[in-house]
């Protein structure tokens, strides 16, 4: 429950920051986060595939 409260509080802070940032800055930040998430997902998928094929 405490984790959920902390996550919602952090979300509120981030959304408040985005509301005051210029649109190009917001779009660049969103693109960077999206690329990071895509790279993370690909690395995790490859790691799982490698782990299950050797087991």
PDB file of C-alpha atoms in Angstrom:
ATOM      1  CA  UNK A   1       0.000   0.000   0.000  1.00  0.00           C
ATOM      2  CA  UNK A   2       2.827   2.384   0.819  1.00  0.00           C
ATOM      3  CA  UNK A   3       4.411   1.589  -2.550  1.00  0.00           C
ATOM      4  CA  UNK A   4       1.175   2.544  -4.310  1.00  0.00           C
ATOM      5  CA  UNK A   5       0.974   5.852  -2.449  1.00  0.00           C
ATOM      6  CA  UNK A   6       4.600   6.635  -3.288  1.00  0.00           C
ATOM      7  CA  UNK A   7       4.045   5.742  -6.963  1.00  0.00           C
ATOM      8  CA  UNK A   8       0.987   7.987  -7.188  1.00  0.00           C
ATOM      9  CA  UNK A   9       2.836  10.825  -5.486  1.00  0.00           C
ATOM     10  CA  UNK A  10       5.744  10.485  -7.932  1.00  0.00           C
ATOM     11  CA  UNK A  11       3.303  10.389 -10.850  1.00  0.00           C
ATOM     12  CA  UNK A  12       1.739  13.607  -9.635  1.00  0.00           C
ATOM     13  CA  UNK A  13       5.121  15.323  -9.394  1.00  0.00           C
ATOM     14  CA  UNK A  14       6.143  14.184 -12.869  1.00  0.00           C
ATOM     15  CA  UNK A  15       2.824  15.209 -14.426  1.00  0.00           C
ATOM     16  CA  UNK A  16       3.084  18.589 -12.731  1.00  0.00           C
ATOM     17  CA  UNK A  17       6.560  19.081 -14.163  1.00  0.00           C
ATOM     18  CA  UNK A  18       5.385  18.160 -17.645  1.00  0.00           C
ATOM     19  CA  UNK A  19       2.554  20.654 -17.439  1.00  0.00           C
ATOM     20  CA  UNK A  20       5.070  23.482 -16.949  1.00  0.00           C
ATOM     21  CA  UNK A  21       7.667  22.312 -19.482  1.00  0.00           C
ATOM     22  CA  UNK A  22       7.613  23.513 -23.082  1.00  0.00           C
ATOM     23  CA  UNK A  23       6.135  21.067 -25.617  1.00  0.00           C
ATOM     24  CA  UNK A  24       9.446  20.287 -27.429  1.00  0.00           C
ATOM     25  CA  UNK A  25      11.126  19.414 -24.111  1.00  0.00           C
ATOM     26  CA  UNK A  26       8.224  17.150 -23.186  1.00  0.00           C
ATOM     27  CA  UNK A  27       8.332  15.391 -26.560  1.00  0.00           C
ATOM     28  CA  UNK A  28      12.090  14.830 -26.372  1.00  0.00           C
ATOM     29  CA  UNK A  29      11.798  13.458 -22.844  1.00  0.00           C
ATOM     30  CA  UNK A  30       8.951  11.166 -23.916  1.00  0.00           C
ATOM     31  CA  UNK A  31      11.004   9.890 -26.860  1.00  0.00           C
ATOM     32  CA  UNK A  32      14.027   9.210 -24.643  1.00  0.00           C
ATOM     33  CA  UNK A  33      11.912   7.314 -22.123  1.00  0.00           C
ATOM     34  CA  UNK A  34      10.209   5.345 -24.902  1.00  0.00           C
ATOM     35  CA  UNK A  35      13.534   4.334 -26.452  1.00  0.00           C
ATOM     36  CA  UNK A  36      14.891   3.329 -23.045  1.00  0.00           C
ATOM     37  CA  UNK A  37      11.822   1.169 -22.385  1.00  0.00           C
ATOM     38  CA  UNK A  38      12.101  -0.461 -25.817  1.00  0.00           C
ATOM     39  CA  UNK A  39      15.784  -1.282 -25.284  1.00  0.00           C
ATOM     40  CA  UNK A  40      14.998  -2.672 -21.839  1.00  0.00           C
ATOM     41  CA  UNK A  41      12.185  -4.844 -23.211  1.00  0.00           C
ATOM     42  CA  UNK A  42      14.395  -6.214 -25.990  1.00  0.00           C
ATOM     43  CA  UNK A  43      17.211  -7.008 -23.566  1.00  0.00           C
ATOM     44  CA  UNK A  44      14.825  -8.747 -21.166  1.00  0.00           C
ATOM     45  CA  UNK A  45      13.246 -10.752 -23.980  1.00  0.00           C
ATOM     46  CA  UNK A  46      16.647 -11.868 -25.255  1.00  0.00           C
ATOM     47  CA  UNK A  47      17.799 -12.764 -21.752  1.00  0.00           C
ATOM     48  CA  UNK A  48      14.703 -14.882 -21.119  1.00  0.00           C
ATOM     49  CA  UNK A  49      14.989 -16.576 -24.464  1.00  0.00           C
ATOM     50  CA  UNK A  50      18.649 -17.376 -23.798  1.00  0.00           C
ATOM     51  CA  UNK A  51      17.895 -18.587 -20.256  1.00  0.00           C
ATOM     52  CA  UNK A  52      15.048 -20.921 -21.248  1.00  0.00           C
ATOM     53  CA  UNK A  53      16.851 -22.438 -24.243  1.00  0.00           C
ATOM     54  CA  UNK A  54      19.854 -23.570 -22.114  1.00  0.00           C
ATOM     55  CA  UNK A  55      17.694 -24.941 -19.283  1.00  0.00           C
TER      56      UNK A  55
END
